[in-house]
Amino acid sequence: MRYSIFSLAANALTGHRRWKPTWRDAAPKAGGYDVVVIGGGGHGLATAYYLARNHGIRNVAVIEKGWIGSGNVGRNTTIIRSNYLLPGNSSFYELSMKLWEGLEADLGYNAMVSQRGVLNLFHSDAQRDAYVRRGNAMRLEGIDAELLSREDVRREMPFLAFDDARFPIKGGLRQRRGGTARHDAVAWGYAGAASERGVDIIQNCEVTGFLTDPDGRVTGVETTRGAIRAGKTAMAVAGNSSRVAALAGFRLPIESHVLQAFVSEAIKPLIDNVVTFGAGHFYISQSDKGGLVFGGDIDGYNSYAQRGNLPTVEDVCEGGMALMPAIGRVRMLRSWGGIMDMSMDGSPIIDHAPVAGLYLNAGWCYGGFKATPASGHCFAHLIATDAPAREAAAYRLDRFERGYTIDEKGQGAQANLH
Amino acid sequence: MTDFALSERPAFFGAVLPTSAALAASERTGLGIATVTARRGRAGELAETVRAAFGVSLPSGPKAVRSGGLTFVGTGPGTWLAFQDGGGWRFARDLAERLGPLASVCDQSSGYGVLRVAGPKTRATLAKGVPVDLHPAAFRPGDAAVTLASHVGIVLWQVDEEPTYDIAVFRSLAGSFADWLAASAAEFTAVPGH
Amino acid sequence: MRIDCPFCGPRDLREFSFLGDAEAAGSALADATPAADAAAPDEAGRVYLRANPAGRHRGLWYHEAGCRSWLAIERDTRTHEIFSVELARKEPA
Amino acid sequence: MAAACRLPEGGLIDRSRTLRFAFDGRDYAGHPGDTLASALLANGVGLVGRSFKYHRPRGVLTAGPEEPNALVELREGARREPNSKATGVELFDGLTARSQNRWPSLEHDVGAVNGLLSPLFVAGFYYKTFKWPSAFWEKVYEPLIRRAAGLGRSSGLADPDSYEKAFAFCDVLVIGSGPAGLAGALAAGRAGARVILCEEDFAPGGRLLCEEDLEIDARPALDWAQDALRELAALPNVTVMPRTAVFGVYDGGTYGAIEKVGDHLPEPLPGQPRQRLWQIVAGRSILAAGAFERPLVFSGNDRPGVMMASAVRSYRSRFAVVPGRRAAVFTNNDDGWRTAFALAEAGATLEAVVDTRPQIDAAIRKRAGFLGTRIVTGGRVASTSGGRALAEIEVVDATGHVRHLGCDLLAMSGGFNPSLGLATHLGARPRWSEAIAAFRPDATPPGMSVVGAANGTFGTGAGLAEGFAAGQAAAAAAGFEAPVAEAPRARDETLAVSPVWHVAGKGKAFVDLQHDVTAKDVELAHREGFRSVELLKRYTTLGMATDQGKLSNINGHARMAELLGRPVEEVGTTVSRAPHVPVAIAAFAGHARGRHFKPTRLTAGHDFARRNGASFVETGQWLRAQWFARPGEADWLDSVVREVNAVRGGVGICDVSTLGKIDVQGADAGAFLNRVYVNAFAQLPVGRARYGLMLREDGFVLDDGTVARLGPEHFVLSTTTANAARIMKHLNFCAQVLWPELDVQLASVTEAWAQYAVAGPRSRQLLQAMLGQAFDLANERFPFMGVAEFEWAGVPVRLFRISFSGELAYEIAVPAHFGEALAEALMAAGGPLGATLYGTEALGVMRIEKGHVAGNELSGTTTAADLGLGRMMSTKKDFVGRALSGREGLVDSARIRFVGFRPVDPSARLSGGAHFLEVGAEPTTANDLGYATSVAFSPTLGHWIGLGLLRNGPERIGERLRAVDLLRGTDVEVEICSPVFVDPEGVRLRD
Ligand SMILES: Cc1cc2nc3c(=O)[nH]c(=O)nc-3n(C[C@H](O)[C@H](O)[C@H](O)COP(=O)(O)OP(=O)(O)OC[C@H]3O[C@@H](n4cnc5c(N)ncnc54)[C@H](O)[C@@H]3O)c2cc1C
Ligand SMILES: NC(=O)c1ccc[n+]([C@@H]2O[C@H](COP(=O)([O-])OP(=O)(O)OC[C@H]3O[C@@H](n4cnc5c(N)ncnc54)[C@H](O)[C@@H]3O)[C@@H](O)[C@H]2O)c1
Ligand SMILES: Cc1cc2nc3c(=O)[nH]c(=O)nc-3n(C[C@H](O)[C@H](O)[C@H](O)COP(=O)(O)O)c2cc1C
Ligand SMILES: [Zn+2]
């Protein structure tokens, strides 16, 4: 594509005056679109991209109420992995992993996909059994997984708390192909590649209602920048799913919850993988800039404010200090929150909405960043063909009513426990 | 019948408790402790009976009321923890008999360890984990709270102005509570001059 | 966040846990013998489709590290402002 | 070069004492009252760090927490703190610091080559390149980028200091102790309100410590401040907390603050924490946090020797340091002139005052006339030169005439940004003010008022008045009537700022100094479509450095507004977030780390178990005895095998106190239990127990346990150890919310009782010997599932005839204070019978042998039918979870269901978490038939056995499958069998 070391060098010589916008900032077209995608997050942008790329549907608009990437794609802890347990999930997340692996070449944009490995630690025999079960499920799906002993973990991360720990580390399950990606760049890369294929990216445009025909079929959206007609309308609004669904007159098996995340001041490389603590709510990696990026549990009450409260901050840092006392004197630089679409079984929904003409992509909880490529891929498939993609076939909306929930954690119908 | 009696080991047995002028803690052993919960629709009669039998009015909020060696602490709507000096496990049994069908009573004589904490640095020490305002303007003798100390659940009530507090901690957590208390008091007990 | 528990008074968020929407949390247990096969048709809706508005919301909370009362709290989910806190227990007349 | 820049007198330092410190291995001296920055400057050290990207040489820019340049690694060994702001480090004797982000040395940094490559390294360059070959990103480019970035080094060692948390409550929280904050605290404190005044600095007073030309109430301002502090100290209702920065505003009037208790000492004193994290609950708050001076964006504005003008005054007045001999001032407002006058008074040579404004106030001009310096109005500093220290500036006057002036200090002032971050933590957005060319707070968090410079009120007099009024109002809101009094008086300084967002010139003009974001980067972001200030930030990293854009943001955002041709007001500014000042991660953890991460729950028999050689295992927060090793046993398996054999062949004793125990009383207790369990309890006879199963509302299994009826209206039920709190909560929910009409009272009695299992063919003998005549254990008197309460040995006893092991067994409970004595009595009575202590491991083996489900099977995704317990579900009553348990997906015949399995080759070992495949089937998800939930070596059978969940499990009994563990590389042929391996008829437990 247009970005390369050569274009960079050539531009350097001309003072970088010739760069064009990464994506076109479009205004709504009067004639409407074949497909309107609500939500300029990772999923919405990827959906538009794959509609154009895989299905040749280019008369597409992505409508974003703020600036693209202002939602969760711009505020997550960047972990990508496909270490899922249940069949409905593992095939989907592995598709995503494969798409990540080819993403830069595909988009012509360096989203800094870094397969530095994801290590889940366990602290009891029962937890080891559960991770072995998971690792085997992954291997059956053709996904890489390794079991690490306590000594293996100690060799690789000697600065973890091996002595005087409340919950001693007994080993870990590692997926080497897991890692991180530069979150914002994922949105920008998809936006650029979609825009290049003709997709209109419309920022500062909030959907406030739906246009319907007399049969109640959705025919477009009402927005802060006027009505926009659409052959098909798709929603990928993550934390705002329930609000947008309410505009269309239905409820979702989703509750919105705030998840906080944290970044430390930049330090020289200390942690070269992604680690999760199995006996507390804490996970961490280090950004290329040097900040320790970490998080833990959700605050636990439903919320649309992108911020949380102190008890959770303390809980996360307690987990951090229990696992990694070497980060004690590193300072937290910034904290923030994102609103997550916590589904009632912890797994997503990619399906027709209960309203005709409307397509639904929601319920990503705190795990939808890694899903971005597959979500866009499968959602585009559903929108284009009206049939579910094979890898996302389990993500039906009626699974709750019918009892086919996909509950990785076994917590049941309580959103904040997933 | 066996002719021996089992020996008792209180909750804080072996725990290292601060005993400085700044703050001293000691365990109140031998207490009879019981949860008392009013039966449905019998709260009024219960209050009457308690008043008649023990000369105290059951508090309807988070308060500790005392009569002689007996203290009732309000721990929830219609629920109290009762403490009887020297009452041991028999206290709950006797109380259940006295209250009959008006309340459900459970023996908790072994369920808690109760510390008496006093000294000029008591408030400053408790502030390091108790998220309740214990300032004399906000919390007075007779006030009680079911709350936390760091991560340990406690029932706390103020005994006098000194201030002296009684703190009931679930038995299994006594050691962790004592660790926290000692660490929190260390600043006042370890630094010379304090 | 501070929650003014009707029994305990104002307390810190860390003492509480949240369950979910207050209206949805009920139980449609049949008083009489249920027909063994008849799942109440709206039971799945009640359990899974929770009200999740941006704005005023009545939710159920538990004063877990306090008086162990279940509370119904009306709160703005955008600002976290709390309008009312009451015991969820409704004494039947 | 001792004290090269220190004035002979003045300043708020204690010259009677000398503090030694080292920077980059060289020794220096300073005084109490110094910061590391002031002491370095006093010693003539100008070069202190390197920037993030281009590794440009940098010096001290500011005198406060907004410092972007002078970052050092403080202390050594495990106490090393990277990125410490020299301007915020209080000097102590023996301090060591090191410059960072440079190699091999600060003077000669190889990384500076990045500066030469800077035409390539523009904002976002990495997104455009490094894509090929793809493996190179992780292997080559990314490690290079990571190493070049990152600033200081963490020690990599566990932090040796301790930390604390504390809670505080007040009517009025005052944040900042400058004139506005002091006035607020005085007004509220005099009225009698409970006041907490937090001051980030070690010395309270704010700007009053730094300005010599101010008077308050007709006295030198510093004297006034000292009196005010004395008065506050004397008020019992006021607490002044120096070294305490408020870092966050949270819901409900909750504030986070960090107190540096021991950071000014070489090490914290014994018993003292290094830092303390405060959660302050305040009825009202007064934000009086002052303002940050803004740099001017011109070429070479980052060179060591270029400093903020007000910081130059701070060094001069507070620290008696003039960090240059030949100075110049570059300003766009009146305040810069105060620095010019201060420099002249301090004896520095003033080469020029360059003011971008064509016109300046007559009074200033008049006073400036006496300075005898060059005054350039309508001019600019176009660039600087001098390598690692400022040597010369290029001044362009209003006519375009260029002059080069030699100087070693350039004081710049671009105006002031109110420090209003805390006012926006709850989501309020600030509002642009043309008058001060800066954002001011608009809406604020509930209960907060903003005063003084933080409110954009830069005059001292007006700030005092605002603070005083806010203090009175806050006290009144808390019910304290303030005595009628006048606010302290002072004159108001003028500002008359005329904003300049970018000064034309060649070369790099830095907007964000730490992150090396230049004016050109902002232009590039604009060109490439990253036009929202939030996108600008993410694309260029503007404002993302350790100073969080306190100096840079407005310059960058206003420049973007210029490029867009829109007012700054519309373009807005980025969101500011907690923590307002960076806070050590350990402080948020406090006591809860290491062994204290979570409380530890110990059973009454813990010490007894320890004395008997137990190893312990974490079960939730409990520690449980896992096995009891004896001399000569090679490993844990030896011990466990012995323990199992002892139970099956004789009698064993196991502490089961950790199981949850809930007391249920009331007229409707039976009806209540009928509704929460799938099976019926209302008709359970008194003196009997029954196994029970609970479902969640969604129809999946929640928990299991036994329910014992102690009286007509009295039950006690048990829960699994891990679920005890969850079940108590669930039952309280049922009682309080779902069925308040039932007369039922619940109490957790887990802690009240110590309970021991006594299991094995000789258990009756043991107990009978111990209990003597207190209770008759004969089978017909006390059958399987019997329950009894009686008194023995001076204590009440609860006796249950229940069995997890499948043997004849009992559980005996006494009040927990007597638990240890009970264990001893059991062992004493059991001695002649060979009684053996056993732990959770043997318990687990025996429950697997018996096919009892436990945590691994109660995984939250199994139904009663999956576990072979479907018949327990009553059809005669309704219960929680019944309705949804009938859903299609929960009764689907394809579900995996509970079975046992054993290796076909009896010497083969089984593996927990292995999956089942048909013999000969490819290992794929499609062929996956289920998995092993629990495995154990069965001493009773002499080979490994397992429990699992298998598709069509019960129908496959007798079939041969494979249990495949791809992680461990094992593939074992197994035979599917009943999950009950031992005594399937249950004869033993009924004997
Ligand atoms: C703190 C945090 C950490 C996380 N960590 C990880 C992680 O490590 N790994 C991982 O895989 N996942 C993680 N996640 C989850 C992940 O970020 C999300 O699941 C995922 O980004 C959601 O998809 P999205 O990118 O499309 O959402 P978003 O980026 O939120 O996109 C939705 C967009 O819709 C827009 N929108 C909403 N309503 C309207 C409307 N009415 N009109 C127009 N536009 C509208 C929003 O403004 C938003 O931009 C994390 C989430 C958070 C908050
Ligand atoms: N002439 C001008 O244009 C101009 C501009 C700016 C300031 N000033 C002068 O500065 C003074 C302003 O007075 P003021 O009282 O508003 O501010 P101040 O700067 O005097 O005091 C603010 C104090 O708040 C502290 N602080 C800041 N953030 C904090 C936090 N989060 N937690 C704890 N403490 C914190 C600072 O350390 C400082 O001591 C006046 O004297 C004014 O004249 C003048
Ligand atoms: C992976 C990741 C790394 C981040 N690193 C930094 C950082 O180094 N400095 C910084 O100021 N913010 C950093 N942030 C946080 C952002 O500044 C911002 O807080 C976050 O994207 C949420 O947006 P908001 O705070 O504007 O709501 C990072 C965010 C993420 C997701
Ligand atoms: Zn309460």
CSV table of C-alpha atoms in Angstrom, one decimal, chain D residues 683-876:
chain,number,residue,atom,x,y,z
D,683,GLN,CA,-40.7,-33.2,55.6
D,684,LEU,CA,-37.2,-34.1,56.7
D,685,PRO,CA,-37.5,-35.5,60.3
D,686,VAL,CA,-35.9,-33.8,63.2
D,687,GLY,CA,-32.6,-35.5,63.9
D,688,ARG,CA,-31.9,-36.4,60.2
D,689,ALA,CA,-29.8,-35.0,57.5
D,690,ARG,CA,-30.2,-35.0,53.7
D,691,TYR,CA,-28.0,-34.2,50.8
D,692,GLY,CA,-29.2,-31.2,48.9
D,693,LEU,CA,-28.5,-29.5,45.6
D,694,MET,CA,-29.2,-25.9,44.7
D,695,LEU,CA,-29.5,-24.4,41.2
D,696,ARG,CA,-28.9,-20.9,40.0
D,697,GLU,CA,-31.8,-19.0,38.6
D,698,ASP,CA,-30.5,-20.1,35.1
D,699,GLY,CA,-31.0,-23.7,35.9
D,700,PHE,CA,-27.3,-24.7,36.3
D,701,VAL,CA,-26.0,-26.3,39.5
D,702,LEU,CA,-25.0,-23.7,42.1
D,703,ASP,CA,-23.8,-25.8,45.1
D,704,ASP,CA,-24.4,-28.9,47.1
D,705,GLY,CA,-24.2,-29.8,50.7
D,706,THR,CA,-26.1,-31.4,53.6
D,707,VAL,CA,-29.1,-30.1,55.4
D,708,ALA,CA,-29.6,-31.2,58.9
D,709,ARG,CA,-32.8,-30.7,60.9
D,710,LEU,CA,-32.1,-29.8,64.5
D,711,GLY,CA,-35.6,-28.9,65.5
D,712,PRO,CA,-39.0,-28.3,64.0
D,713,GLU,CA,-38.0,-24.8,63.0
D,714,HIS,CA,-34.3,-25.2,63.0
D,715,PHE,CA,-32.0,-26.4,60.3
D,716,VAL,CA,-28.3,-26.1,59.6
D,717,LEU,CA,-27.0,-26.5,56.1
D,718,SER,CA,-23.5,-26.9,54.8
D,719,THR,CA,-22.0,-25.4,51.7
D,720,THR,CA,-18.8,-26.0,49.8
D,721,THR,CA,-15.8,-24.2,51.3
D,722,ALA,CA,-15.3,-22.0,48.2
D,723,ASN,CA,-19.0,-21.0,47.9
D,724,ALA,CA,-19.9,-20.2,51.5
D,725,ALA,CA,-20.1,-16.4,51.1
D,726,ARG,CA,-21.8,-16.7,47.8
D,727,ILE,CA,-24.5,-19.0,49.2
D,728,MET,CA,-25.1,-16.8,52.3
D,729,LYS,CA,-25.6,-13.9,49.9
D,730,HIS,CA,-27.9,-15.9,47.7
D,731,LEU,CA,-30.0,-17.1,50.7
D,732,ASN,CA,-30.2,-13.6,52.1
D,733,PHE,CA,-31.4,-12.5,48.7
D,734,CYS,CA,-34.1,-15.1,48.7
D,735,ALA,CA,-35.2,-14.3,52.2
D,736,GLN,CA,-35.1,-10.5,52.0
D,737,VAL,CA,-36.0,-9.8,48.4
D,738,LEU,CA,-37.8,-12.8,46.9
D,739,TRP,CA,-39.9,-14.1,49.8
D,740,PRO,CA,-40.0,-11.5,52.5
D,741,GLU,CA,-43.3,-13.1,53.6
D,742,LEU,CA,-41.6,-16.1,55.0
D,743,ASP,CA,-40.6,-16.3,58.6
D,744,VAL,CA,-37.0,-17.4,58.2
D,745,GLN,CA,-33.8,-16.2,59.9
D,746,LEU,CA,-30.3,-16.9,58.6
D,747,ALA,CA,-27.0,-16.8,60.3
D,748,SER,CA,-23.6,-17.9,59.2
D,749,VAL,CA,-22.2,-20.2,61.8
D,750,THR,CA,-19.1,-21.3,59.9
D,751,GLU,CA,-16.8,-19.7,62.3
D,752,ALA,CA,-18.6,-20.8,65.4
D,753,TRP,CA,-17.9,-24.5,65.0
D,754,ALA,CA,-14.9,-26.7,64.6
D,755,GLN,CA,-15.9,-29.8,62.8
D,756,TYR,CA,-13.9,-33.1,62.2
D,757,ALA,CA,-14.7,-36.0,60.0
D,758,VAL,CA,-14.1,-39.3,61.7
D,759,ALA,CA,-14.2,-41.9,59.0
D,760,GLY,CA,-13.5,-45.6,58.5
D,761,PRO,CA,-14.7,-48.9,59.8
D,762,ARG,CA,-13.4,-48.1,63.3
D,763,SER,CA,-14.9,-44.6,63.5
D,764,ARG,CA,-17.8,-45.7,65.6
D,765,GLN,CA,-15.5,-47.4,68.0
D,766,LEU,CA,-13.3,-44.4,68.2
D,767,LEU,CA,-16.1,-42.0,68.9
D,768,GLN,CA,-17.8,-44.2,71.3
D,769,ALA,CA,-14.6,-44.5,73.2
D,770,MET,CA,-14.2,-40.8,73.3
D,771,LEU,CA,-17.8,-39.9,74.0
D,772,GLY,CA,-18.4,-42.6,76.5
D,773,GLN,CA,-21.9,-42.4,77.9
D,774,ALA,CA,-22.6,-39.0,76.6
D,775,PHE,CA,-24.0,-40.5,73.4
D,776,ASP,CA,-24.9,-44.0,72.2
D,777,LEU,CA,-23.7,-44.6,68.6
D,778,ALA,CA,-25.3,-47.9,68.0
D,779,ASN,CA,-26.3,-48.2,64.4
D,780,GLU,CA,-30.0,-48.6,65.2
D,781,ARG,CA,-30.0,-45.7,67.6
D,782,PHE,CA,-28.0,-43.4,65.3
D,783,PRO,CA,-28.3,-44.6,61.7
D,784,PHE,CA,-26.7,-43.3,58.5
D,785,MET,CA,-27.8,-39.6,58.0
D,786,GLY,CA,-28.6,-39.2,61.7
D,787,VAL,CA,-28.0,-36.0,63.5
D,788,ALA,CA,-27.7,-35.4,67.2
D,789,GLU,CA,-26.9,-32.6,69.6
D,790,PHE,CA,-25.7,-33.3,73.1
D,791,GLU,CA,-23.3,-32.1,75.7
D,792,TRP,CA,-20.0,-33.8,76.4
D,793,ALA,CA,-16.8,-32.8,78.2
D,794,GLY,CA,-18.3,-29.5,79.1
D,795,VAL,CA,-19.2,-28.5,75.6
D,796,PRO,CA,-22.1,-28.8,73.2
D,797,VAL,CA,-21.6,-31.3,70.5
D,798,ARG,CA,-23.2,-31.6,67.1
D,799,LEU,CA,-22.8,-35.1,65.6
D,800,PHE,CA,-23.7,-35.9,62.0
D,801,ARG,CA,-23.5,-39.4,60.5
D,802,ILE,CA,-22.6,-38.4,57.0
D,803,SER,CA,-19.8,-39.7,54.8
D,804,PHE,CA,-17.8,-38.2,52.0
D,805,SER,CA,-15.3,-41.1,51.9
D,806,GLY,CA,-18.0,-43.8,51.6
D,807,GLU,CA,-16.9,-45.4,54.8
D,808,LEU,CA,-18.8,-45.6,58.0
D,809,ALA,CA,-18.2,-42.0,59.1
D,810,TYR,CA,-19.3,-39.2,61.3
D,811,GLU,CA,-18.7,-35.5,61.5
D,812,ILE,CA,-18.4,-34.1,65.0
D,813,ALA,CA,-18.6,-30.4,65.8
D,814,VAL,CA,-17.9,-28.4,68.9
D,815,PRO,CA,-17.6,-24.6,69.5
D,816,ALA,CA,-14.4,-23.6,67.7
D,817,HIS,CA,-12.6,-22.5,70.8
D,818,PHE,CA,-12.6,-26.1,71.7
D,819,GLY,CA,-11.6,-27.4,68.3
D,820,GLU,CA,-8.0,-28.0,69.0
D,821,ALA,CA,-8.9,-29.9,72.2
D,822,LEU,CA,-11.4,-31.9,70.2
D,823,ALA,CA,-8.7,-32.9,67.8
D,824,GLU,CA,-6.5,-33.9,70.6
D,825,ALA,CA,-9.2,-35.9,72.3
D,826,LEU,CA,-10.0,-37.7,69.0
D,827,MET,CA,-6.4,-38.6,68.5
D,828,ALA,CA,-6.1,-39.7,72.1
D,829,ALA,CA,-9.2,-41.9,71.8
D,830,GLY,CA,-8.0,-43.1,68.4
D,831,GLY,CA,-4.5,-43.9,69.4
D,832,PRO,CA,-5.2,-47.5,70.3
D,833,LEU,CA,-7.2,-47.9,67.0
D,834,GLY,CA,-4.4,-46.5,64.9
D,835,ALA,CA,-6.3,-43.4,64.1
D,836,THR,CA,-4.6,-41.3,61.3
D,837,LEU,CA,-4.9,-37.7,60.4
D,838,TYR,CA,-5.8,-37.2,56.8
D,839,GLY,CA,-5.8,-34.1,54.7
D,840,THR,CA,-7.7,-32.7,51.7
D,841,GLU,CA,-5.7,-34.8,49.3
D,842,ALA,CA,-6.8,-38.1,50.8
D,843,LEU,CA,-10.2,-36.7,51.2
D,844,GLY,CA,-10.2,-35.9,47.4
D,845,VAL,CA,-9.0,-39.3,46.5
D,846,MET,CA,-11.7,-41.0,48.5
D,847,ARG,CA,-14.4,-38.8,47.1
D,848,ILE,CA,-13.2,-39.7,43.6
D,849,GLU,CA,-13.3,-43.3,44.5
D,850,LYS,CA,-16.8,-42.8,45.7
D,851,GLY,CA,-17.8,-40.7,42.7
D,852,HIS,CA,-18.9,-37.7,44.7
D,853,VAL,CA,-19.0,-34.5,42.7
D,854,ALA,CA,-16.9,-31.5,44.0
D,855,GLY,CA,-15.6,-28.2,42.8
D,856,ASN,CA,-14.2,-29.6,39.5
D,857,GLU,CA,-17.6,-30.9,38.6
D,858,LEU,CA,-19.6,-28.1,40.1
D,859,SER,CA,-18.0,-25.8,37.5
D,860,GLY,CA,-21.1,-23.6,37.0
D,861,THR,CA,-21.8,-25.2,33.6
D,862,THR,CA,-23.2,-28.5,34.7
D,863,THR,CA,-26.8,-29.3,35.2
D,864,ALA,CA,-28.2,-31.7,37.8
D,865,ALA,CA,-28.8,-34.2,35.1
D,866,ASP,CA,-25.2,-33.8,33.8
D,867,LEU,CA,-24.0,-34.9,37.2
D,868,GLY,CA,-26.3,-37.9,37.4
D,869,LEU,CA,-28.4,-36.0,40.0
D,870,GLY,CA,-31.4,-35.3,37.8
D,871,ARG,CA,-33.6,-37.4,39.8
D,872,MET,CA,-33.2,-35.2,42.8
D,873,MET,CA,-35.1,-32.5,41.1
D,874,SER,CA,-38.5,-32.6,42.7
D,875,THR,CA,-41.6,-32.5,40.5
D,876,LYS,CA,-43.8,-31.8,43.4
